[in-house]
Amino acid sequence: MTRTYACRRAIAVLTCLSPFLLTASPVRADALIDWADMTTAIAIDGPNTIRTMALTQNAVYEAVNAITGRYPKDRLRLGPAHGAPGAPDTAASGASAASVDAAIAAASHDVLAHEDPNQAARINGAYQAALGKLPDDAARAAGIQVGQAAAADFLAKHVNDIPTLQPYRPLTAPGVYVPTTPPYGVAYSQNRPWFMSSASQFRPGPPPALDSKRYAEDYNETKLLGAVDSTARTPEQTEMVRFWATNLPDVHEGIVRSVALAPGRDITRNARLFAASFAAMNEAEIAVFEAKYHYQYWRPVTATRNGDKDNNAATERDPGWTSVIPAPLQPEYPCGHCILASVLATVIRIESGHDPVPVISSTSNTAPGSIHKWTHPQDLVNEVSTARICGGIHFRYSVETGINMGEQIGALVASAYHMP
């Protein structure tokens, strides 16, 4: 995932442009936010949600930065054997005179249309509506050209992200029944990462041994707090569980959105924030599913109903134990929600640099009408961790492992985007 535009050239062009051209393409944060919202809504209904969002936001960033010249032109660092060699230079002569709004629309449209042609009518409708708000002039035409070039460039670099996938093979003995619904996330574990050297680069060590003291402590914590009929869980914790029961990334887009809307930020910085955030989430998703299917570790609902089989006297069996929310159809270790929250918090913290981190907030599709706010990115991570334990679907060691993985991946990605 590399930037293919020549920012110095764009800056040179900018200094030679007439005042008419300079004022012909006003820069509005509205277009960036509007298309981020639209991208999220469309990607959620598509086959590769987070990857589609990452592709789109990075094409947008390439296009915007080609016009504004805000950040260095050197390419983002990628792992070996990624990308298409010889990709064209996105920043054509006169790009600085292009409409940023048109570039955002064109880049978003082309990536989304490529990734999910089944939603062509919806995508085309949004694109035409966006262009209809802009003057039909040379600036709009130039912006469209820059956006289309950025989209083509970025899609070419990632044409080989998804290899021939190996289907999930159930763990069983011959003749023994296992649930026949395929688990979720196997494909993501096989996708090629953009920044990590491999999907297993940050694979953690194994979870605690079943006969260990640590396992018993975390087993009993989740068993107590995460039971559907628990009297130890507080109403506040139950609200957290409900809020973070979502498995869709619209809640994460809302968090990035809240940062982007903070006073004093410019559109290119926001474009980079969206690009880095979803690239980091894409990387985290690959890493966490690789680890999950490497260890294939049982969920609390399985563990508590088999507490007499773990060779641990401190884990009493509960044959009818049920979690607050249904266990996701994937292995438990490490915590996926935790790695996504952690990687996002890390990118936001690093991106803020010496500036105060704004209060971040978001909504959730599983808690309609509820708005959660956090004064520091770490507060977000802590809330997600609590929600997954109190929801009865994760153990604390899994939560802590996911957080640690997210911090490492977030730092790696932030560095690739030259964040402070």
Tab-separated table of C-alpha atoms in Angstrom:
chain	number	residue	atom	x	y	z
A	1	MET	CA	0.000	0.000	0.000
A	2	THR	CA	2.057	2.907	-1.241
A	3	ARG	CA	1.453	6.498	-2.153
A	4	THR	CA	2.134	7.052	-5.836
A	5	TYR	CA	1.825	10.778	-6.227
A	6	ALA	CA	4.522	13.453	-6.430
A	7	CYS	CA	3.681	15.975	-3.745
A	8	ARG	CA	6.624	18.283	-4.439
A	9	ARG	CA	5.538	18.527	-8.020
A	10	ALA	CA	1.993	19.278	-6.911
A	11	ILE	CA	3.238	22.021	-4.602
A	12	ALA	CA	5.252	23.518	-7.447
A	13	VAL	CA	2.184	23.534	-9.666
A	14	LEU	CA	0.162	25.118	-6.868
A	15	THR	CA	2.454	28.145	-6.690
A	16	CYS	CA	1.975	28.820	-10.422
A	17	LEU	CA	-1.805	28.563	-10.551
A	18	SER	CA	-4.036	31.537	-11.054
A	19	PRO	CA	-6.193	32.812	-8.167
A	20	PHE	CA	-9.253	31.665	-10.116
A	21	LEU	CA	-8.101	28.052	-10.107
A	22	LEU	CA	-7.079	28.208	-6.481
A	23	THR	CA	-10.551	29.287	-5.438
A	24	ALA	CA	-12.370	26.969	-7.820
A	25	SER	CA	-12.005	23.910	-5.581
A	26	PRO	CA	-12.945	24.652	-1.970
A	27	VAL	CA	-11.810	22.009	0.521
A	28	ARG	CA	-14.597	20.769	2.784
A	29	ALA	CA	-14.368	18.151	5.502
A	30	ASP	CA	-18.009	17.317	4.759
A	31	ALA	CA	-17.201	15.285	1.649
A	32	LEU	CA	-14.621	13.168	3.435
A	33	ILE	CA	-16.968	12.395	6.331
A	34	ASP	CA	-19.961	11.825	4.058
A	35	TRP	CA	-18.076	9.325	1.934
A	36	ALA	CA	-16.590	7.599	4.979
A	37	ASP	CA	-20.146	7.092	6.247
A	38	MET	CA	-21.301	5.898	2.825
A	39	THR	CA	-18.315	3.569	2.463
A	40	THR	CA	-19.070	2.012	5.835
A	41	ALA	CA	-22.727	1.468	5.002
A	42	ILE	CA	-21.892	-0.130	1.648
A	43	ALA	CA	-18.967	-2.209	2.909
A	44	ILE	CA	-21.044	-3.668	5.726
A	45	ASP	CA	-23.323	-5.224	3.121
A	46	GLY	CA	-20.381	-6.535	1.074
A	47	PRO	CA	-18.097	-9.572	1.239
A	48	ASN	CA	-14.926	-8.068	2.794
A	49	THR	CA	-16.052	-5.288	5.109
A	50	ILE	CA	-12.919	-3.984	6.814
A	51	ARG	CA	-10.666	-4.644	3.816
A	52	THR	CA	-13.062	-2.742	1.535
A	53	MET	CA	-13.109	0.174	3.968
A	54	ALA	CA	-9.307	0.160	4.156
A	55	LEU	CA	-8.922	0.088	0.377
A	56	THR	CA	-11.395	2.924	-0.112
A	57	GLN	CA	-10.022	5.212	2.589
A	58	ASN	CA	-6.466	4.734	1.354
A	59	ALA	CA	-7.399	5.548	-2.235
A	60	VAL	CA	-9.121	8.669	-0.902
A	61	TYR	CA	-6.003	9.601	1.046
A	62	GLU	CA	-3.821	9.176	-2.042
A	63	ALA	CA	-6.159	11.399	-4.039
A	64	VAL	CA	-6.494	14.125	-1.406
A	65	ASN	CA	-2.791	14.266	-0.667
A	66	ALA	CA	-2.000	14.362	-4.388
A	67	ILE	CA	-3.966	17.603	-4.542
A	68	THR	CA	-2.955	19.236	-1.277
A	69	GLY	CA	0.652	18.053	-1.010
A	70	ARG	CA	0.264	17.968	2.770
A	71	TYR	CA	2.489	14.934	3.414
A	72	PRO	CA	5.701	13.527	1.888
A	73	LYS	CA	5.493	11.795	-1.457
A	74	ASP	CA	7.556	8.751	-0.459
A	75	ARG	CA	5.734	5.472	-0.549
A	76	LEU	CA	4.215	3.792	2.464
A	77	ARG	CA	6.311	0.849	3.590
A	78	LEU	CA	4.938	-2.557	2.679
A	79	GLY	CA	5.963	-6.107	3.392
A	80	PRO	CA	7.810	-8.084	0.695
A	81	ALA	CA	6.165	-9.062	-2.593
A	82	HIS	CA	3.201	-6.728	-2.211
A	83	GLY	CA	1.933	-4.190	-4.660
A	84	ALA	CA	2.049	-3.771	-8.385
A	85	PRO	CA	5.365	-2.494	-9.778
A	86	GLY	CA	5.398	0.529	-11.970
A	87	ALA	CA	2.053	1.969	-10.825
A	88	PRO	CA	1.309	5.336	-12.453
A	89	ASP	CA	1.882	8.642	-10.710
A	90	THR	CA	-1.449	9.761	-9.287
A	91	ALA	CA	-0.598	13.456	-9.184
A	92	ALA	CA	-0.938	14.613	-12.746
A	93	SER	CA	0.130	18.070	-13.797
A	94	GLY	CA	-2.315	20.606	-12.410
A	95	ALA	CA	-3.609	18.260	-9.708
A	96	SER	CA	-3.417	21.048	-7.164
A	97	ALA	CA	-6.176	22.856	-9.060
A	98	ALA	CA	-8.483	19.852	-8.819
A	99	SER	CA	-11.590	19.665	-6.674
A	100	VAL	CA	-10.848	17.699	-3.526
A	101	ASP	CA	-14.542	16.842	-3.159
A	102	ALA	CA	-14.650	15.385	-6.675
A	103	ALA	CA	-11.459	13.415	-6.051
A	104	ILE	CA	-12.900	11.915	-2.852
A	105	ALA	CA	-16.102	10.947	-4.633
A	106	ALA	CA	-14.323	9.400	-7.625
A	107	ALA	CA	-11.820	7.429	-5.546
A	108	SER	CA	-14.566	6.132	-3.245
A	109	HIS	CA	-16.855	5.245	-6.128
A	110	ASP	CA	-14.271	3.332	-8.123
A	111	VAL	CA	-12.994	1.221	-5.229
A	112	LEU	CA	-16.471	0.398	-3.939
A	113	ALA	CA	-17.737	-0.454	-7.422
A	114	HIS	CA	-14.769	-2.753	-7.935
A	115	GLU	CA	-15.105	-4.476	-4.579
A	116	ASP	CA	-18.872	-4.972	-4.611
A	117	PRO	CA	-20.418	-4.766	-8.096
A	118	ASN	CA	-23.667	-6.165	-6.694
A	119	GLN	CA	-24.310	-2.746	-5.151
A	120	ALA	CA	-23.562	-0.827	-8.345
A	121	ALA	CA	-26.865	1.047	-8.408
A	122	ARG	CA	-26.438	2.244	-4.832
A	123	ILE	CA	-22.812	3.247	-5.374
A	124	ASN	CA	-23.513	5.025	-8.662
A	125	GLY	CA	-26.445	6.876	-7.124
A	126	ALA	CA	-24.296	8.203	-4.289
A	127	TYR	CA	-21.591	9.209	-6.750
A	128	GLN	CA	-23.935	11.124	-9.047
A	129	ALA	CA	-25.550	12.853	-6.073
A	130	ALA	CA	-22.121	13.944	-4.798
A	131	LEU	CA	-21.019	15.276	-8.177
A	132	GLY	CA	-24.330	17.059	-8.581
A	133	LYS	CA	-23.434	19.275	-5.633
A	134	LEU	CA	-20.278	20.538	-7.390
A	135	PRO	CA	-19.887	23.028	-10.242
A	136	ASP	CA	-19.457	21.257	-13.577
A	137	ASP	CA	-16.107	22.874	-14.313
A	138	ALA	CA	-12.462	22.088	-14.964
A	139	ALA	CA	-11.735	21.675	-11.257
A	140	ARG	CA	-14.377	18.957	-10.934
A	141	ALA	CA	-13.091	17.176	-14.024
A	142	ALA	CA	-9.516	17.316	-12.729
A	143	GLY	CA	-10.620	16.045	-9.316
A	144	ILE	CA	-12.409	13.091	-10.888
A	145	GLN	CA	-9.274	12.247	-12.842
A	146	VAL	CA	-7.093	12.338	-9.729
A	147	GLY	CA	-9.561	10.221	-7.760
A	148	GLN	CA	-9.895	7.637	-10.508
A	149	ALA	CA	-6.116	7.380	-10.858
A	150	ALA	CA	-5.698	6.918	-7.099
A	151	ALA	CA	-8.329	4.180	-7.017
A	152	ALA	CA	-6.806	2.328	-9.975
A	153	ASP	CA	-3.352	2.654	-8.472
A	154	PHE	CA	-4.349	1.331	-5.076
A	155	LEU	CA	-6.475	-1.517	-6.387
A	156	ALA	CA	-3.580	-2.614	-8.609
A	157	LYS	CA	-1.264	-2.778	-5.622
A	158	HIS	CA	-3.631	-5.047	-3.738
A	159	VAL	CA	-4.895	-7.283	-6.497
A	160	ASN	CA	-3.202	-10.286	-4.850
A	161	ASP	CA	-4.335	-9.709	-1.258
A	162	ILE	CA	-6.729	-12.666	-1.239
A	163	PRO	CA	-5.097	-15.967	-2.214
A	164	THR	CA	-6.783	-19.240	-3.072
A	165	LEU	CA	-8.440	-19.938	0.254
A	166	GLN	CA	-8.216	-23.206	2.112
A	167	PRO	CA	-11.590	-24.156	3.631
A	168	TYR	CA	-11.951	-24.827	7.330
A	169	ARG	CA	-11.304	-28.402	8.412
A	170	PRO	CA	-13.214	-29.334	11.586
A	171	LEU	CA	-11.277	-30.802	14.490
A	172	THR	CA	-12.894	-34.150	15.193
A	173	ALA	CA	-12.375	-37.875	15.411
A	174	PRO	CA	-13.738	-40.166	12.700
A	175	GLY	CA	-17.430	-40.765	13.188
A	176	VAL	CA	-17.908	-38.086	15.883
A	177	TYR	CA	-20.502	-35.367	15.263
A	178	VAL	CA	-19.462	-31.704	15.353
A	179	PRO	CA	-21.638	-28.653	14.515
A	180	THR	CA	-21.859	-28.404	10.747
A	181	THR	CA	-22.120	-24.624	10.368
A	182	PRO	CA	-18.704	-23.380	9.202
A	183	PRO	CA	-17.040	-20.954	11.627
A	184	TYR	CA	-16.368	-17.329	10.750
A	185	GLY	CA	-13.050	-15.690	9.897
A	186	VAL	CA	-11.071	-18.528	8.360
A	187	ALA	CA	-10.669	-16.594	5.115
A	188	TYR	CA	-9.375	-13.465	6.849
A	189	SER	CA	-6.604	-15.461	8.485
A	190	GLN	CA	-5.281	-16.329	5.009
A	191	ASN	CA	-5.316	-12.809	3.505
A	192	ARG	CA	-1.993	-11.165	2.759
A	193	PRO	CA	-1.133	-8.367	5.202
A	194	TRP	CA	-0.145	-4.904	4.008
A	195	PHE	CA	2.466	-4.046	6.632
A	196	MET	CA	3.232	-7.149	8.676
A	197	SER	CA	5.889	-9.468	7.282
A	198	SER	CA	3.371	-12.306	7.642
A	199	ALA	CA	-0.016	-12.965	9.197
A	200	SER	CA	1.753	-14.666	12.102
A	201	GLN	CA	4.255	-11.868	12.823
A	202	PHE	CA	2.508	-10.912	16.066
A	203	ARG	CA	1.104	-14.333	16.908
A	204	PRO	CA	1.093	-14.540	20.719
A	205	GLY	CA	2.181	-17.447	22.857
A	206	PRO	CA	-0.438	-20.003	23.885
A	207	PRO	CA	-3.126	-19.319	26.489
A	208	PRO	CA	-2.496	-20.503	30.062
A	209	ALA	CA	-2.474	-24.224	30.713
A	210	LEU	CA	-5.866	-25.539	31.765
A	211	ASP	CA	-4.488	-26.819	35.067
A	212	SER	CA	-2.861	-23.471	35.960
A	213	LYS	CA	-3.878	-20.973	38.618
A	214	ARG	CA	-4.210	-18.196	36.022
A	215	TYR	CA	-6.652	-20.237	33.963
A	216	ALA	CA	-8.790	-20.943	37.029
A	217	GLU	CA	-8.864	-17.266	38.026
A	218	ASP	CA	-9.973	-16.105	34.603
A	219	TYR	CA	-12.381	-19.024	34.166
A	220	ASN	CA	-14.161	-18.134	37.396
A	221	GLU	CA	-14.210	-14.404	36.621
A	222	THR	CA	-15.968	-14.906	33.292
A	223	LYS	CA	-18.201	-17.600	34.743
A	224	LEU	CA	-19.328	-15.180	37.466
A	225	LEU	CA	-19.674	-11.947	35.507
A	226	GLY	CA	-20.636	-13.306	32.102
A	227	ALA	CA	-23.506	-15.614	33.013
A	228	VAL	CA	-26.833	-14.583	31.539
A	229	ASP	CA	-28.355	-14.549	35.047
A	230	SER	CA	-25.368	-13.059	36.884
A	231	THR	CA	-26.119	-10.929	39.933
A	232	ALA	CA	-22.480	-9.789	40.185
A	233	ARG	CA	-22.551	-7.851	36.896
A	234	THR	CA	-23.514	-4.179	37.336
A	235	PRO	CA	-26.090	-2.372	35.170
A	236	GLU	CA	-23.261	-0.257	33.737
A	237	GLN	CA	-21.364	-3.377	32.725
A	238	THR	CA	-24.489	-4.842	31.150
A	239	GLU	CA	-24.880	-1.674	29.071
A	240	MET	CA	-21.277	-2.053	27.904
A	241	VAL	CA	-22.024	-5.636	26.886
A	242	ARG	CA	-25.025	-4.521	24.877
A	243	PHE	CA	-23.124	-1.684	23.187
A	244	TRP	CA	-20.200	-3.900	22.146
A	245	ALA	CA	-22.291	-6.878	21.091
A	246	THR	CA	-22.032	-5.528	17.540
A	247	ASN	CA	-19.806	-7.362	15.093
A	248	LEU	CA	-19.898	-4.560	12.512
A	249	PRO	CA	-17.229	-1.835	12.162
A	250	ASP	CA	-19.645	1.092	11.950
A	251	VAL	CA	-18.932	1.674	15.640
A	252	HIS	CA	-15.224	2.009	14.805
A	253	GLU	CA	-15.877	4.374	11.913
A	254	GLY	CA	-17.863	6.517	14.334
A	255	ILE	CA	-14.849	6.723	16.626
A	256	VAL	CA	-12.547	7.877	13.810
A	257	ARG	CA	-15.263	10.267	12.671
A	258	SER	CA	-15.412	11.894	16.107
A	259	VAL	CA	-11.665	12.568	15.990
A	260	ALA	CA	-11.874	13.940	12.454
A	261	LEU	CA	-14.572	16.394	13.504
A	262	ALA	CA	-12.419	17.908	16.256
A	263	PRO	CA	-11.577	21.604	15.738
A	264	GLY	CA	-8.388	22.620	13.972
A	265	ARG	CA	-7.905	19.575	11.756
A	266	ASP	CA	-7.383	19.797	7.994
A	267	ILE	CA	-8.852	17.480	5.379
A	268	THR	CA	-5.605	15.749	4.404
A	269	ARG	CA	-4.794	14.935	7.994
A	270	ASN	CA	-8.264	13.482	8.388
A	271	ALA	CA	-7.910	11.482	5.178
A	272	ARG	CA	-4.671	10.026	6.507
A	273	LEU	CA	-6.339	9.216	9.835
A	274	PHE	CA	-9.155	7.298	8.135
A	275	ALA	CA	-6.662	5.517	5.863
A	276	ALA	CA	-4.313	4.486	8.666
A	277	SER	CA	-7.125	3.506	11.034
A	278	PHE	CA	-8.777	1.081	8.648
A	279	ALA	CA	-5.492	-0.221	7.287
A	280	ALA	CA	-4.542	-1.012	10.889
A	281	MET	CA	-7.895	-2.690	11.503
A	282	ASN	CA	-7.450	-4.768	8.362
A	283	GLU	CA	-4.012	-5.813	9.567
A	284	ALA	CA	-5.362	-6.608	13.033
A	285	GLU	CA	-8.162	-8.723	11.621
A	286	ILE	CA	-5.700	-10.832	9.654
A	287	ALA	CA	-3.447	-11.264	12.690
A	288	VAL	CA	-6.155	-12.127	15.187
A	289	PHE	CA	-7.855	-14.717	12.995
A	290	GLU	CA	-4.502	-16.296	12.180
A	291	ALA	CA	-3.913	-16.693	15.915
A	292	LYS	CA	-7.469	-17.862	16.617
A	293	TYR	CA	-7.303	-20.687	14.114
A	294	HIS	CA	-3.766	-21.580	15.116
A	295	TYR	CA	-4.835	-22.262	18.706
A	296	GLN	CA	-8.539	-23.167	18.157
A	297	TYR	CA	-9.232	-22.438	21.820
A	298	TRP	CA	-12.579	-23.082	23.446
A	299	ARG	CA	-15.118	-20.437	24.396
A	300	PRO	CA	-16.239	-19.911	28.015
A	301	VAL	CA	-19.583	-21.589	27.323
A	302	THR	CA	-17.728	-24.740	26.271
A	303	ALA	CA	-15.218	-24.476	29.098
A	304	THR	CA	-17.779	-24.010	31.880
A	305	ARG	CA	-19.909	-26.910	30.678
A	306	ASN	CA	-16.784	-29.065	30.705
A	307	GLY	CA	-15.171	-27.737	33.873
A	308	ASP	CA	-14.726	-31.266	35.165
A	309	LYS	CA	-12.489	-32.227	32.227
A	310	ASP	CA	-9.715	-29.604	32.486
A	311	ASN	CA	-7.745	-31.303	35.280
A	312	ASN	CA	-8.176	-28.208	37.452
A	313	ALA	CA	-9.817	-28.596	40.860
A	314	ALA	CA	-10.565	-24.849	40.998
A	315	THR	CA	-12.889	-24.861	37.956
A	316	GLU	CA	-16.252	-26.200	38.993
A	317	ARG	CA	-18.481	-27.357	36.167
A	318	ASP	CA	-21.813	-25.670	35.419
A	319	PRO	CA	-23.665	-27.914	32.930
A	320	GLY	CA	-26.242	-25.280	31.964
A	321	TRP	CA	-24.100	-22.129	31.946
A	322	THR	CA	-25.028	-19.601	29.247
A	323	SER	CA	-23.346	-16.323	28.326
A	324	VAL	CA	-25.119	-12.962	28.155
A	325	ILE	CA	-24.620	-12.782	24.403
A	326	PRO	CA	-24.178	-15.801	22.132
A	327	ALA	CA	-20.575	-16.839	21.601
A	328	PRO	CA	-19.321	-15.818	18.142
A	329	LEU	CA	-18.820	-18.715	15.757
A	330	GLN	CA	-15.010	-18.636	15.922
A	331	PRO	CA	-12.292	-19.654	18.411
A	332	GLU	CA	-11.895	-17.603	21.589
A	333	TYR	CA	-8.191	-16.734	21.792
A	334	PRO	CA	-7.194	-13.933	21.305
A	335	CYS	CA	-10.022	-11.383	21.700
A	336	GLY	CA	-10.945	-9.873	18.318
A	337	HIS	CA	-12.936	-6.899	19.615
A	338	CYS	CA	-10.030	-6.072	21.924
A	339	ILE	CA	-7.402	-6.047	19.193
A	340	LEU	CA	-9.556	-3.781	17.014
A	341	ALA	CA	-10.175	-1.335	19.869
A	342	SER	CA	-6.498	-1.391	20.822
A	343	VAL	CA	-5.157	-0.887	17.304
A	344	LEU	CA	-7.561	1.995	16.752
A	345	ALA	CA	-6.715	3.613	20.090
A	346	THR	CA	-3.006	3.286	19.337
A	347	VAL	CA	-3.285	4.937	15.920
A	348	ILE	CA	-5.381	7.782	17.355
A	349	ARG	CA	-2.946	8.338	20.226
A	350	ILE	CA	0.116	8.364	17.976
A	351	GLU	CA	-1.576	10.464	15.290
A	352	SER	CA	-2.465	13.117	17.863
A	353	GLY	CA	1.217	13.648	18.620
A	354	HIS	CA	1.620	16.587	20.972
A	355	ASP	CA	-1.946	17.784	20.387
A	356	PRO	CA	-4.528	17.007	23.064
A	357	VAL	CA	-6.484	13.881	22.148
A	358	PRO	CA	-10.109	14.923	21.636
A	359	VAL	CA	-12.962	13.264	23.458
A	360	ILE	CA	-13.961	10.367	21.230
A	361	SER	CA	-17.436	8.931	20.872
A	362	SER	CA	-19.572	6.581	18.830
A	363	THR	CA	-22.882	4.767	18.593
A	364	SER	CA	-23.653	1.078	18.188
A	365	ASN	CA	-26.170	-0.799	16.059
A	366	THR	CA	-26.793	-3.167	19.003
A	367	ALA	CA	-27.610	-0.324	21.417
A	368	PRO	CA	-29.854	2.074	19.481
A	369	GLY	CA	-29.996	5.562	20.974
A	370	SER	CA	-26.912	5.061	23.142
A	371	ILE	CA	-23.832	7.274	22.714
A	372	HIS	CA	-20.615	6.294	24.470
A	373	LYS	CA	-17.819	8.798	25.035
A	374	TRP	CA	-14.216	8.328	26.154
A	375	THR	CA	-11.836	11.032	27.327
A	376	HIS	CA	-8.778	8.990	26.392
A	377	PRO	CA	-8.258	6.202	23.849
A	378	GLN	CA	-7.257	3.818	26.641
A	379	ASP	CA	-10.698	4.287	28.214
A	380	LEU	CA	-12.177	2.879	25.014
A	381	VAL	CA	-9.919	-0.164	25.226
A	382	ASN	CA	-10.802	-0.724	28.880
A	383	GLU	CA	-14.520	-0.571	28.131
A	384	VAL	CA	-14.311	-3.086	25.307
A	385	SER	CA	-12.305	-5.419	27.534
A	386	THR	CA	-14.894	-5.229	30.287
A	387	ALA	CA	-17.710	-5.777	27.812
A	388	ARG	CA	-16.243	-8.965	26.373
A	389	ILE	CA	-15.569	-10.512	29.791
A	390	CYS	CA	-18.927	-9.461	31.233
A	391	GLY	CA	-20.591	-10.654	28.052
A	392	GLY	CA	-19.348	-14.140	28.876
A	393	ILE	CA	-17.481	-14.701	25.616
A	394	HIS	CA	-13.840	-14.056	26.575
A	395	PHE	CA	-11.334	-14.735	29.344
A	396	ARG	CA	-9.145	-11.956	30.725
A	397	TYR	CA	-5.897	-13.426	29.408
A	398	SER	CA	-7.414	-13.408	25.928
A	399	VAL	CA	-8.440	-9.778	26.355
A	400	GLU	CA	-4.968	-8.737	27.503
A	401	THR	CA	-3.353	-10.603	24.635
A	402	GLY	CA	-5.592	-8.909	22.075
A	403	ILE	CA	-4.763	-5.499	23.517
A	404	ASN	CA	-1.031	-6.187	23.340
A	405	MET	CA	-1.275	-7.344	19.717
A	406	GLY	CA	-3.263	-4.219	18.830
A	407	GLU	CA	-0.662	-1.918	20.343
A	408	GLN	CA	2.136	-3.526	18.316
A	409	ILE	CA	0.206	-3.495	15.054
A	410	GLY	CA	-1.051	0.051	15.615
A	411	ALA	CA	2.480	1.318	16.172
A	412	LEU	CA	3.719	-0.478	13.060
A	413	VAL	CA	1.006	1.004	10.853
A	414	ALA	CA	1.254	4.509	12.328
A	415	SER	CA	4.966	4.489	11.563
A	416	ALA	CA	4.278	3.516	7.945
A	417	TYR	CA	2.045	6.590	7.601
A	418	HIS	CA	4.804	8.798	9.065
A	419	MET	CA	2.747	9.756	12.089
A	420	PRO	CA	4.564	11.554	14.892
